[in-house]
Amino acid sequence: MQENHLAKWLNNELSAEELSEFKNSEAYASFERIVAASGSLKGPDFDVDEALMAFRNKQTLQDPKVVQLRPYKRFLQVAAAVVILLVGSYFYVNSLDATIATQYAETKEIVLPDHSKVILNADSELSYSKKNWDANRNLNLKGEAFFKVAKGEKFTVATTDGTVSVLGTQFNVENRNDFFEVSCYEGLVSVSFNNKDYKLPAGSSFVVINGAITTTQKLDAESPSWMHSESSFKSVPLKYVFDEFQRQHNITVSTENIDTNQLYTGSFSNSDANLALQSISAPSQIKFKLEGNKVLFYAEN
Amino acid sequence: MKTENNDNICNDKVFSDIFKANSKTIFNYIYYKFGNEEKAHDAVQEAFVKLWENCAKVTPQKAKSFVYTVANNLYLNVIKAEKVRLKYADKTLKTTHETPEFIMEEGEFKIKLDNALNSLPENQRVTFLLNRIDGKKYKEIAEIEGVSVKAIEKRMHLALKSLREKIDGI
C-alpha cells in the first residue's frame, strides 16, 4: 500500500483494489470514525462582515495619523524653500560687484583681494567684481583714489572719461564732472583717453579739463597731497578748487561776481576749514563769508 | 493612480470580495496553529491592512498568497501553541434516538479526539483541520502553507495515522 494511502483515501483517490484491501484492514473502522467525527467539528465563530467592519473602522481611525504628518511635511517644504532662497541669494550677492563709497569729508583705505591698496578720497565710489578678481583686475571709479598696485596681471581702472591700466605701480586717478587727472608716482601707467593711449612714466600726471588735454606736469611729491590732508592744484580753474573744498570740508560753496574759470595754483588744508578758505581766497584776491555750513566767495570791490 | 479597473485591489469592491473570500480561512488557519482566537483576529486585520497598503503593487491573483504569507510571518516567532478548543456541530448532538450507552461512548470518543488533535504536530493539525472543517482541497492547503501537494498528502496521512494510534491506544 502507498505511503500516503490515508490521504488518498480521504480524497477518494484510491483504486478499487486498494480500497477493498484498506476496508478489510482492522484499522479501517477507527479511521472512518475519526473522519466522521472530525467532519462535524467546528472552529470558533468568525463573523466575516464584522471583521470587515472592524478593518474599515481601523482604516478610518488611522486616517488622522496621516493628517498629523502634514504639518511636518509643510514645515519641510517651507524649510526647503528658505534654504533655496538663502543659497540663491548668497550666490547672487556673491556675484554682485563689491562697492565702496565715501561721503563728504571722508577718506577710506581699501585692501583689494590681491593685497593691492586703494585709498579713496572724499565723495568717491569704487566698485569691482570680487568673484572674478583673479581673472581680471577691473575696477570702476567715480571720483578720486590713489592706487598702490600689487605685482601681477593687468590692473585696470575704468572711469567715465578714460581707462587707466598698469602693472604694479602707484598712481592717483581723479575723475569728476569734466575733470580727469591721472598721476603716476611709481612704475608706468597707460591711460586710454578717447581711444588714444598715453604712457605715463613715474612722476608725471595727465590732466584733462573739459575734454582737452591741458598739461602733463612734473610731480614733486611721492604721493598725492590729499593723502597728507592737503589738496593742491596747479593751474586749475577755480570752480574745481571750490568743488574740492566742498567735498573735503562738507561746506556748501556759493559764489558772487567771481570768474570761476580763473586758474588757481596752490594748496589748501583738508583738516582746517578756515585755513583752507584763506589759502584759496588770498592768492585769488577774493573775499569769503563763512556762516555755519555755508560759505560765500565774493569779489572785492 | 487609482483606476476603476476591476483588476485593481485598491478598488473597494475588489478588496471587499477578497476580504470576504479569505478572511475566515486565515482566521481558522491561525487558530488551528496556535489555538488563540485573539491572535487569529489580529492576523486577519494585519494581513488585510498590509494588503491595503500594497494594493497598487499586488495583483488580485497574488492577493491570496500575499495575505496568507503576511498572516504566517506575523507569528513566526511564536513557538508555544495553546490548546485548540473545537466545538461540535449541533447536528451530531441532536441524534438523541441513540442509546445512552452509545451517547456516552460517543462523548468519550470526542474527548479522546480532542486530546489527540492537540497533541498533533502543528503542521499536521493545521492541514488536517483545514481539510476536515473548512473542506479545503490538498492543493489549496499546499498554497496556504507554501509547500507541495505531496507534502500536504504526507501530513494528512501522518495526522490520520497518529490520531488513530492515540485514540485506539496503540
Short mmCIF file of C-alpha atoms in Angstrom, two decimals:
data_model
loop_
_atom_site.label_atom_id
_atom_site.label_comp_id
_atom_site.label_asym_id
_atom_site.label_seq_id
_atom_site.Cartn_x
_atom_site.Cartn_y
_atom_site.Cartn_z
CA MET A 1 0.00 0.00 0.00
CA GLN A 2 1.12 3.55 -0.73
CA GLU A 3 2.94 5.67 1.76
CA ASN A 4 0.13 8.21 1.88
CA HIS A 5 -2.84 5.97 1.24
CA LEU A 6 -4.82 7.53 4.09
CA ALA A 7 -4.69 10.91 2.39
CA LYS A 8 -5.63 9.37 -0.94
CA TRP A 9 -8.49 7.52 0.71
CA LEU A 10 -9.90 10.73 2.16
CA ASN A 11 -9.72 12.26 -1.29
CA ASN A 12 -11.37 9.24 -2.93
CA GLU A 13 -8.27 8.65 -5.00
CA LEU A 14 -7.68 5.02 -4.08
CA SER A 15 -8.18 2.36 -6.73
CA ALA A 16 -10.98 -0.16 -6.14
CA GLU A 17 -8.43 -2.80 -5.32
CA GLU A 18 -6.60 -0.64 -2.80
CA LEU A 19 -9.90 0.46 -1.29
CA SER A 20 -11.15 -3.03 -0.65
CA GLU A 21 -7.81 -4.00 0.83
CA PHE A 22 -7.97 -0.97 3.13
CA LYS A 23 -11.56 -1.70 4.09
CA ASN A 24 -10.57 -5.18 5.17
CA SER A 25 -7.86 -3.92 7.47
CA GLU A 26 -8.69 -3.81 11.17
CA ALA A 27 -7.84 -0.09 11.43
CA TYR A 28 -10.46 0.92 8.84
CA ALA A 29 -13.30 1.25 11.34
CA SER A 30 -11.25 3.56 13.56
CA PHE A 31 -10.25 5.75 10.64
CA GLU A 32 -13.81 6.02 9.45
CA ARG A 33 -14.93 7.05 12.89
CA ILE A 34 -12.22 9.67 13.20
CA VAL A 35 -13.04 11.14 9.82
CA ALA A 36 -16.76 11.22 10.57
CA ALA A 37 -16.27 12.85 13.97
CA SER A 38 -13.74 15.39 12.77
CA GLY A 39 -16.08 16.34 9.91
CA SER A 40 -18.61 17.57 12.45
CA LEU A 41 -16.09 19.73 14.27
CA LYS A 42 -16.37 23.49 14.30
CA GLY A 43 -13.79 26.15 14.94
CA PRO A 44 -14.56 29.34 16.88
CA ASP A 45 -17.17 31.60 15.31
CA PHE A 46 -15.83 34.15 12.91
CA ASP A 47 -18.08 36.84 11.51
CA VAL A 48 -16.65 37.95 8.17
CA ASP A 49 -18.79 41.11 7.95
CA GLU A 50 -17.89 42.11 11.48
CA ALA A 51 -14.21 41.64 10.73
CA LEU A 52 -14.54 43.70 7.55
CA MET A 53 -16.25 46.44 9.52
CA ALA A 54 -13.52 46.33 12.16
CA PHE A 55 -11.00 46.62 9.37
CA ARG A 56 -12.74 49.66 7.89
CA ASN A 57 -13.01 51.34 11.29
CA LYS A 58 -9.34 50.79 11.83
CA GLN A 59 -8.59 52.36 8.46
CA THR A 60 -10.62 55.49 9.27
CA LEU A 61 -9.06 55.65 12.71
CA GLN A 62 -5.66 55.57 11.13
CA ASP A 63 -6.51 58.44 8.82
CA PRO A 64 -5.91 61.22 11.38
CA LYS A 65 -2.38 59.96 11.73
CA VAL A 66 -1.80 60.83 8.11
CA VAL A 67 -3.18 64.31 8.73
CA GLN A 68 -0.83 64.80 11.65
CA LEU A 69 2.14 64.12 9.46
CA ARG A 70 1.25 67.04 7.21
CA PRO A 71 2.42 69.97 9.37
CA TYR A 72 5.82 68.37 9.49
CA LYS A 73 5.73 67.94 5.72
CA ARG A 74 4.66 71.55 5.37
CA PHE A 75 7.48 72.65 7.66
CA LEU A 76 9.91 70.74 5.48
CA GLN A 77 8.52 72.40 2.37
CA VAL A 78 8.93 75.85 3.92
CA ALA A 79 12.38 74.97 5.19
CA ALA A 80 13.40 73.77 1.75
CA ALA A 81 12.13 76.99 0.18
CA VAL A 82 14.00 79.09 2.73
CA VAL A 83 17.20 77.14 2.15
CA ILE A 84 16.88 77.56 -1.61
CA LEU A 85 16.27 81.29 -1.17
CA LEU A 86 19.24 81.68 1.17
CA VAL A 87 21.59 79.71 -1.05
CA GLY A 88 20.30 81.55 -4.11
CA SER A 89 20.71 84.98 -2.56
CA TYR A 90 24.13 84.01 -1.21
CA PHE A 91 25.31 83.19 -4.72
CA TYR A 92 23.57 86.26 -6.11
CA VAL A 93 25.15 88.59 -3.57
CA ASN A 94 28.49 86.90 -4.16
CA SER A 95 28.24 87.52 -7.88
CA LEU A 96 27.42 91.20 -7.31
CA ASP A 97 30.16 93.74 -7.54
CA ALA A 98 31.61 94.97 -4.30
CA THR A 99 31.06 98.70 -3.94
CA ILE A 100 32.81 101.06 -1.57
CA ALA A 101 31.82 104.70 -1.34
CA THR A 102 32.93 107.68 0.70
CA GLN A 103 30.89 110.65 1.89
CA TYR A 104 31.96 114.27 2.01
CA ALA A 105 34.96 114.85 4.23
CA GLU A 106 35.79 111.18 4.41
CA THR A 107 38.60 109.01 3.04
CA LYS A 108 38.78 105.24 3.10
CA GLU A 109 41.56 102.75 2.74
CA ILE A 110 40.65 99.53 0.95
CA VAL A 111 42.70 96.38 0.59
CA LEU A 112 41.74 94.52 -2.57
CA PRO A 113 41.75 90.68 -2.76
CA ASP A 114 45.28 90.70 -4.22
CA HIS A 115 46.52 92.99 -1.42
CA SER A 116 46.63 96.00 -3.72
CA LYS A 117 45.78 99.10 -1.73
CA VAL A 118 43.31 101.76 -2.69
CA ILE A 119 42.81 104.98 -0.78
CA LEU A 120 39.52 106.58 -1.66
CA ASN A 121 39.23 110.35 -1.41
CA ALA A 122 36.03 112.13 -0.32
CA ASP A 123 32.77 111.67 -2.27
CA SER A 124 34.06 108.84 -4.42
CA GLU A 125 32.86 105.41 -5.32
CA LEU A 126 34.79 102.28 -6.23
CA SER A 127 33.32 99.00 -7.42
CA TYR A 128 34.84 95.73 -8.51
CA SER A 129 33.88 92.10 -9.01
CA LYS A 130 35.07 90.01 -6.07
CA LYS A 131 34.32 86.76 -7.87
CA ASN A 132 36.43 87.26 -10.96
CA TRP A 133 39.08 89.33 -9.28
CA ASP A 134 41.96 86.96 -10.05
CA ALA A 135 40.94 86.64 -13.69
CA ASN A 136 40.61 90.34 -14.41
CA ARG A 137 41.53 93.07 -12.03
CA ASN A 138 38.93 95.55 -13.18
CA LEU A 139 37.80 98.48 -11.09
CA ASN A 140 35.24 101.15 -11.75
CA LEU A 141 35.92 104.51 -10.23
CA LYS A 142 33.84 107.61 -9.74
CA GLY A 143 35.71 110.39 -8.00
CA GLU A 144 39.30 110.19 -6.83
CA ALA A 145 41.50 107.44 -5.50
CA PHE A 146 45.12 106.56 -5.03
CA PHE A 147 46.26 103.09 -6.08
CA LYS A 148 49.17 101.06 -4.82
CA VAL A 149 49.00 98.05 -7.10
CA ALA A 150 50.46 94.66 -6.18
CA LYS A 151 52.51 92.91 -8.86
CA GLY A 152 50.52 90.63 -11.10
CA GLU A 153 48.21 90.64 -14.07
CA LYS A 154 46.89 93.72 -15.80
CA PHE A 155 45.17 96.09 -13.43
CA THR A 156 42.56 98.34 -14.94
CA VAL A 157 40.73 101.35 -13.54
CA ALA A 158 37.78 102.39 -15.65
CA THR A 159 36.22 105.83 -15.33
CA THR A 160 33.59 107.52 -17.43
CA ASP A 161 36.23 109.57 -19.19
CA GLY A 162 39.12 107.18 -19.66
CA THR A 163 40.67 103.91 -18.68
CA VAL A 164 43.92 103.51 -16.78
CA SER A 165 45.81 100.23 -16.85
CA VAL A 166 49.05 99.29 -15.16
CA LEU A 167 51.42 96.61 -13.96
CA GLY A 168 52.44 97.04 -10.32
CA THR A 169 52.69 100.74 -9.58
CA GLN A 170 51.38 103.63 -7.53
CA PHE A 171 49.13 106.15 -9.11
CA ASN A 172 46.28 108.55 -8.48
CA VAL A 173 43.15 108.83 -10.55
CA GLU A 174 40.66 111.65 -10.29
CA ASN A 175 37.59 111.91 -12.40
CA ARG A 176 34.92 114.45 -11.52
CA ASN A 177 32.47 116.04 -13.93
CA ASP A 178 34.68 117.24 -16.79
CA PHE A 179 37.89 116.90 -14.81
CA PHE A 180 40.09 113.82 -15.32
CA GLU A 181 43.53 113.53 -13.81
CA VAL A 182 45.93 110.63 -13.57
CA SER A 183 49.16 110.99 -11.64
CA CYS A 184 51.79 108.28 -11.67
CA TYR A 185 54.08 108.03 -8.66
CA GLU A 186 55.89 104.77 -9.40
CA GLY A 187 56.24 102.44 -12.38
CA LEU A 188 54.44 103.02 -15.66
CA VAL A 189 50.79 103.78 -16.27
CA SER A 190 48.93 103.58 -19.53
CA VAL A 191 45.98 105.95 -19.95
CA SER A 192 43.49 105.38 -22.68
CA PHE A 193 41.52 108.53 -23.46
CA ASN A 194 39.29 109.00 -26.49
CA ASN A 195 40.66 105.76 -27.96
CA LYS A 196 44.20 107.02 -27.65
CA ASP A 197 46.83 105.50 -25.37
CA TYR A 198 49.17 107.71 -23.36
CA LYS A 199 52.13 106.28 -21.47
CA LEU A 200 52.69 107.96 -18.15
CA PRO A 201 56.12 107.44 -16.53
CA ALA A 202 56.70 107.87 -12.82
CA GLY A 203 56.50 111.45 -11.63
CA SER A 204 54.20 112.75 -14.32
CA SER A 205 50.49 113.41 -14.46
CA PHE A 206 47.87 113.56 -17.12
CA VAL A 207 45.10 116.14 -16.83
CA VAL A 208 42.02 116.58 -18.95
CA ILE A 209 39.76 119.55 -18.35
CA ASN A 210 36.62 119.97 -20.44
CA GLY A 211 37.70 117.28 -22.90
CA ALA A 212 41.03 118.87 -23.69
CA ILE A 213 44.34 117.53 -22.51
CA THR A 214 45.81 120.59 -20.93
CA THR A 215 49.06 119.65 -19.40
CA THR A 216 51.43 116.94 -18.22
CA GLN A 217 53.47 118.21 -15.35
CA LYS A 218 56.33 117.09 -13.25
CA LEU A 219 55.19 115.87 -9.83
CA ASP A 220 57.24 116.91 -6.84
CA ALA A 221 55.62 114.68 -4.22
CA GLU A 222 55.77 110.92 -3.75
CA SER A 223 52.07 110.56 -3.19
CA PRO A 224 49.07 112.80 -3.82
CA SER A 225 48.77 115.74 -1.47
CA TRP A 226 45.26 114.79 -0.34
CA MET A 227 46.74 111.79 1.37
CA HIS A 228 48.53 114.21 3.67
CA SER A 229 45.31 116.13 4.35
CA GLU A 230 46.05 118.73 1.73
CA SER A 231 44.59 119.48 -1.67
CA SER A 232 46.99 121.00 -4.15
CA PHE A 233 46.37 122.44 -7.59
CA LYS A 234 48.46 123.62 -10.49
CA SER A 235 46.70 125.96 -12.95
CA VAL A 236 43.28 124.51 -12.25
CA PRO A 237 40.12 126.59 -12.76
CA LEU A 238 38.68 127.90 -9.51
CA LYS A 239 35.40 126.03 -9.86
CA TYR A 240 37.22 122.67 -9.48
CA VAL A 241 39.01 124.08 -6.47
CA PHE A 242 35.67 125.10 -4.93
CA ASP A 243 34.24 121.66 -5.68
CA GLU A 244 37.17 120.01 -3.95
CA PHE A 245 36.82 122.33 -0.95
CA GLN A 246 33.16 121.45 -0.72
CA ARG A 247 34.00 117.74 -0.78
CA GLN A 248 36.78 117.92 1.76
CA HIS A 249 35.06 120.10 4.32
CA ASN A 250 31.40 119.36 3.67
CA ILE A 251 30.71 123.08 3.39
CA THR A 252 28.40 124.31 0.66
CA VAL A 253 30.11 126.83 -1.58
CA SER A 254 28.37 129.67 -3.40
CA THR A 255 29.96 132.46 -5.42
CA GLU A 256 29.13 136.04 -6.31
CA ASN A 257 30.73 138.07 -9.12
CA ILE A 258 33.63 135.67 -9.50
CA ASP A 259 35.15 134.26 -12.66
CA THR A 260 35.30 130.60 -11.70
CA ASN A 261 37.42 129.77 -14.73
CA GLN A 262 40.27 131.80 -13.28
CA LEU A 263 43.23 129.49 -12.81
CA TYR A 264 44.42 128.65 -9.32
CA THR A 265 47.76 127.29 -8.24
CA GLY A 266 48.35 126.36 -4.64
CA SER A 267 47.03 124.09 -1.93
CA PHE A 268 44.63 124.12 0.97
CA SER A 269 44.31 122.14 4.14
CA ASN A 270 41.80 119.33 4.31
CA SER A 271 41.60 119.45 8.07
CA ASP A 272 41.27 123.14 8.86
CA ALA A 273 38.45 124.87 7.01
CA ASN A 274 39.41 128.42 7.99
CA LEU A 275 42.99 127.94 6.94
CA ALA A 276 41.80 126.39 3.68
CA LEU A 277 39.47 129.34 2.95
CA GLN A 278 42.34 131.76 3.43
CA SER A 279 44.60 129.62 1.23
CA ILE A 280 42.05 129.82 -1.56
CA SER A 281 40.93 133.43 -1.22
CA ALA A 282 44.27 135.19 -0.66
CA PRO A 283 46.07 134.22 -3.92
CA SER A 284 42.91 134.75 -5.97
CA GLN A 285 42.20 138.07 -4.33
CA ILE A 286 38.64 137.28 -3.41
CA LYS A 287 36.77 137.52 -0.14
CA PHE A 288 34.68 134.92 1.70
CA LYS A 289 32.00 134.85 4.32
CA LEU A 290 31.59 131.65 6.40
CA GLU A 291 28.21 131.03 8.00
CA GLY A 292 27.84 127.63 9.66
CA ASN A 293 27.80 125.09 6.88
CA LYS A 294 27.83 127.60 4.05
CA VAL A 295 30.46 129.81 2.57
CA LEU A 296 30.09 132.65 0.10
CA PHE A 297 33.00 133.77 -2.07
CA TYR A 298 32.64 137.24 -3.49
CA ALA A 299 34.78 139.68 -5.43
CA GLU A 300 36.50 142.62 -3.82
CA ASN A 301 35.13 145.91 -4.99
CA MET B 1 -3.24 56.31 -9.85
CA LYS B 2 -6.46 54.72 -8.79
CA THR B 3 -8.34 53.25 -11.65
CA GLU B 4 -11.87 51.97 -11.53
CA ASN B 5 -10.42 48.84 -13.01
CA ASN B 6 -11.74 45.58 -11.61
CA ASP B 7 -8.24 44.13 -11.66
CA ASN B 8 -7.08 46.57 -9.03
CA ILE B 9 -7.20 45.66 -5.35
CA CYS B 10 -7.33 49.38 -4.49
CA ASN B 11 -10.85 49.22 -5.83
CA ASP B 12 -13.12 48.97 -2.80
CA LYS B 13 -15.36 46.29 -4.26
CA VAL B 14 -12.48 44.07 -5.35
CA PHE B 15 -10.88 44.43 -1.94
CA SER B 16 -14.09 43.56 -0.08
CA ASP B 17 -14.53 40.46 -2.20
CA ILE B 18 -11.01 39.31 -1.43
CA PHE B 19 -11.61 40.01 2.24
CA LYS B 20 -14.84 38.04 2.30
CA ALA B 21 -13.36 35.11 0.42
CA ASN B 22 -10.23 34.70 2.54
CA SER B 23 -10.64 36.19 5.99
CA LYS B 24 -12.36 33.19 7.56
CA THR B 25 -9.76 30.76 6.28
CA ILE B 26 -6.96 32.97 7.58
CA PHE B 27 -8.71 33.16 10.91
CA ASN B 28 -9.12 29.39 11.15
CA TYR B 29 -5.63 28.75 9.85
CA ILE B 30 -4.03 30.85 12.57
CA TYR B 31 -6.42 29.45 15.15
CA TYR B 32 -5.58 25.84 14.28
CA LYS B 33 -1.93 26.76 14.56
CA PHE B 34 -1.94 28.48 17.93
CA GLY B 35 -5.35 27.83 19.47
CA ASN B 36 -5.67 31.56 20.18
CA GLU B 37 -8.69 33.47 18.87
CA GLU B 38 -7.21 36.89 19.57
CA LYS B 39 -4.10 36.10 17.57
CA ALA B 40 -6.28 34.81 14.76
CA HIS B 41 -8.36 38.03 14.71
CA ASP B 42 -5.21 40.14 14.72
CA ALA B 43 -3.71 38.11 11.90
CA VAL B 44 -6.76 38.78 9.73
CA GLN B 45 -6.61 42.53 10.40
CA GLU B 46 -2.88 42.73 9.96
CA ALA B 47 -2.89 40.73 6.72
CA PHE B 48 -5.52 42.94 5.13
CA VAL B 49 -4.00 46.19 6.37
CA LYS B 50 -0.80 45.14 4.64
CA LEU B 51 -2.72 44.18 1.54
CA TRP B 52 -4.48 47.56 1.50
CA GLU B 53 -1.19 49.40 1.90
CA ASN B 54 0.24 47.47 -1.01
CA CYS B 55 -2.93 47.36 -3.07
CA ALA B 56 -1.27 49.08 -6.01
CA LYS B 57 1.57 46.56 -6.14
CA VAL B 58 -0.27 43.28 -5.55
CA THR B 59 -2.32 41.79 -8.35
CA PRO B 60 -5.64 40.11 -7.44
CA GLN B 61 -4.15 36.76 -8.47
CA LYS B 62 -1.37 37.21 -5.92
CA ALA B 63 -3.60 38.66 -3.20
CA LYS B 64 -4.48 35.31 -1.68
CA SER B 65 -0.95 34.09 -1.16
CA PHE B 66 0.02 37.62 -0.07
CA VAL B 67 -2.42 37.67 2.85
CA TYR B 68 -1.50 34.12 3.91
CA THR B 69 2.17 34.99 3.84
CA VAL B 70 1.60 38.10 5.98
CA ALA B 71 -0.51 36.14 8.48
CA ASN B 72 2.11 33.42 8.58
CA ASN B 73 5.02 35.79 9.10
CA LEU B 74 3.21 37.69 11.84
CA TYR B 75 3.66 34.84 14.32
CA LEU B 76 6.93 33.38 13.08
CA ASN B 77 8.45 33.89 16.50
CA VAL B 78 5.57 32.39 18.44
CA ILE B 79 6.55 28.88 19.36
CA LYS B 80 4.16 27.83 22.08
CA ALA B 81 0.73 26.82 20.89
CA GLU B 82 -2.22 26.87 23.22
CA LYS B 83 -4.90 24.22 23.35
CA VAL B 84 -7.08 24.21 20.29
CA ARG B 85 -10.67 24.10 21.53
CA LEU B 86 -13.11 22.93 18.93
CA LYS B 87 -16.88 22.78 19.13
CA TYR B 88 -19.01 20.09 17.63
CA ALA B 89 -21.63 20.96 15.14
CA ASP B 90 -25.17 20.76 16.54
CA LYS B 91 -26.33 18.07 14.15
CA THR B 92 -24.46 15.27 15.95
CA LEU B 93 -25.84 16.35 19.31
CA LYS B 94 -29.40 16.10 18.07
CA THR B 95 -29.19 12.40 17.38
CA THR B 96 -30.99 11.57 20.60
CA HIS B 97 -32.54 8.36 19.38
CA GLU B 98 -29.27 6.60 20.16
CA THR B 99 -28.93 4.52 23.30
CA PRO B 100 -27.45 6.25 26.36
CA GLU B 101 -24.56 3.83 26.19
CA PHE B 102 -23.81 4.90 22.67
CA ILE B 103 -24.04 8.60 23.58
CA MET B 104 -21.63 8.12 26.45
CA GLU B 105 -19.26 6.18 24.27
CA GLU B 106 -19.50 8.86 21.61
CA GLY B 107 -18.74 11.54 24.23
CA GLU B 108 -15.67 9.64 25.37
CA PHE B 109 -14.53 9.32 21.82
CA LYS B 110 -14.82 13.05 21.25
CA ILE B 111 -12.71 13.81 24.30
CA LYS B 112 -10.11 11.37 23.00
CA LEU B 113 -10.22 13.02 19.59
CA ASP B 114 -9.77 16.47 21.12
CA ASN B 115 -6.73 15.36 23.06
CA ALA B 116 -5.29 13.56 20.07
CA LEU B 117 -5.71 16.65 17.90
CA ASN B 118 -3.99 18.85 20.47
CA SER B 119 -1.03 16.52 20.66
CA LEU B 120 -0.54 16.51 16.88
CA PRO B 121 2.42 18.44 15.47
CA GLU B 122 1.24 21.92 14.49
CA ASN B 123 1.58 21.48 10.72
CA GLN B 124 -0.31 18.16 10.72
CA ARG B 125 -3.13 19.59 12.84
CA VAL B 126 -3.45 22.65 10.59
CA THR B 127 -3.55 20.52 7.45
CA PHE B 128 -6.00 18.01 8.92
CA LEU B 129 -8.40 20.64 10.27
CA LEU B 130 -8.31 22.83 7.15
CA ASN B 131 -9.32 19.75 5.21
CA ARG B 132 -11.90 18.32 7.62
CA ILE B 133 -13.53 21.51 8.94
CA ASP B 134 -13.03 24.02 6.13
CA GLY B 135 -13.21 21.40 3.38
CA LYS B 136 -10.07 22.75 1.76
CA LYS B 137 -8.56 20.66 -1.01
CA TYR B 138 -4.96 19.50 -0.63
CA LYS B 139 -3.97 21.87 -3.38
CA GLU B 140 -5.42 24.87 -1.53
CA ILE B 141 -3.76 23.87 1.73
CA ALA B 142 -0.48 23.48 -0.14
CA GLU B 143 -0.94 27.01 -1.44
CA ILE B 144 -1.65 28.41 2.02
CA GLU B 145 1.26 26.61 3.64
CA GLY B 146 3.56 27.30 0.74
CA VAL B 147 4.56 23.65 0.29
CA SER B 148 3.89 20.97 -2.34
CA VAL B 149 0.67 18.94 -2.58
CA LYS B 150 2.74 15.81 -1.91
CA ALA B 151 3.89 17.25 1.39
CA ILE B 152 0.30 18.03 2.36
CA GLU B 153 -0.78 14.46 1.48
CA LYS B 154 2.01 13.17 3.67
CA ARG B 155 0.98 15.39 6.57
CA MET B 156 -2.62 14.29 6.16
CA HIS B 157 -1.59 10.65 6.16
CA LEU B 158 0.59 11.06 9.24
CA ALA B 159 -2.11 13.06 11.03
CA LEU B 160 -4.71 10.33 10.48
CA LYS B 161 -2.27 7.65 11.46
CA SER B 162 -1.24 9.23 14.73
CA LEU B 163 -4.82 10.24 15.57
CA ARG B 164 -5.87 6.59 15.28
CA GLU B 165 -2.87 5.44 17.29
CA LYS B 166 -3.68 7.89 20.09
CA ILE B 167 -7.41 7.10 20.14
CA ASP B 168 -7.06 3.35 19.89
CA GLY B 169 -4.21 3.45 22.37
CA ILE B 170 -1.78 1.61 20.13
#
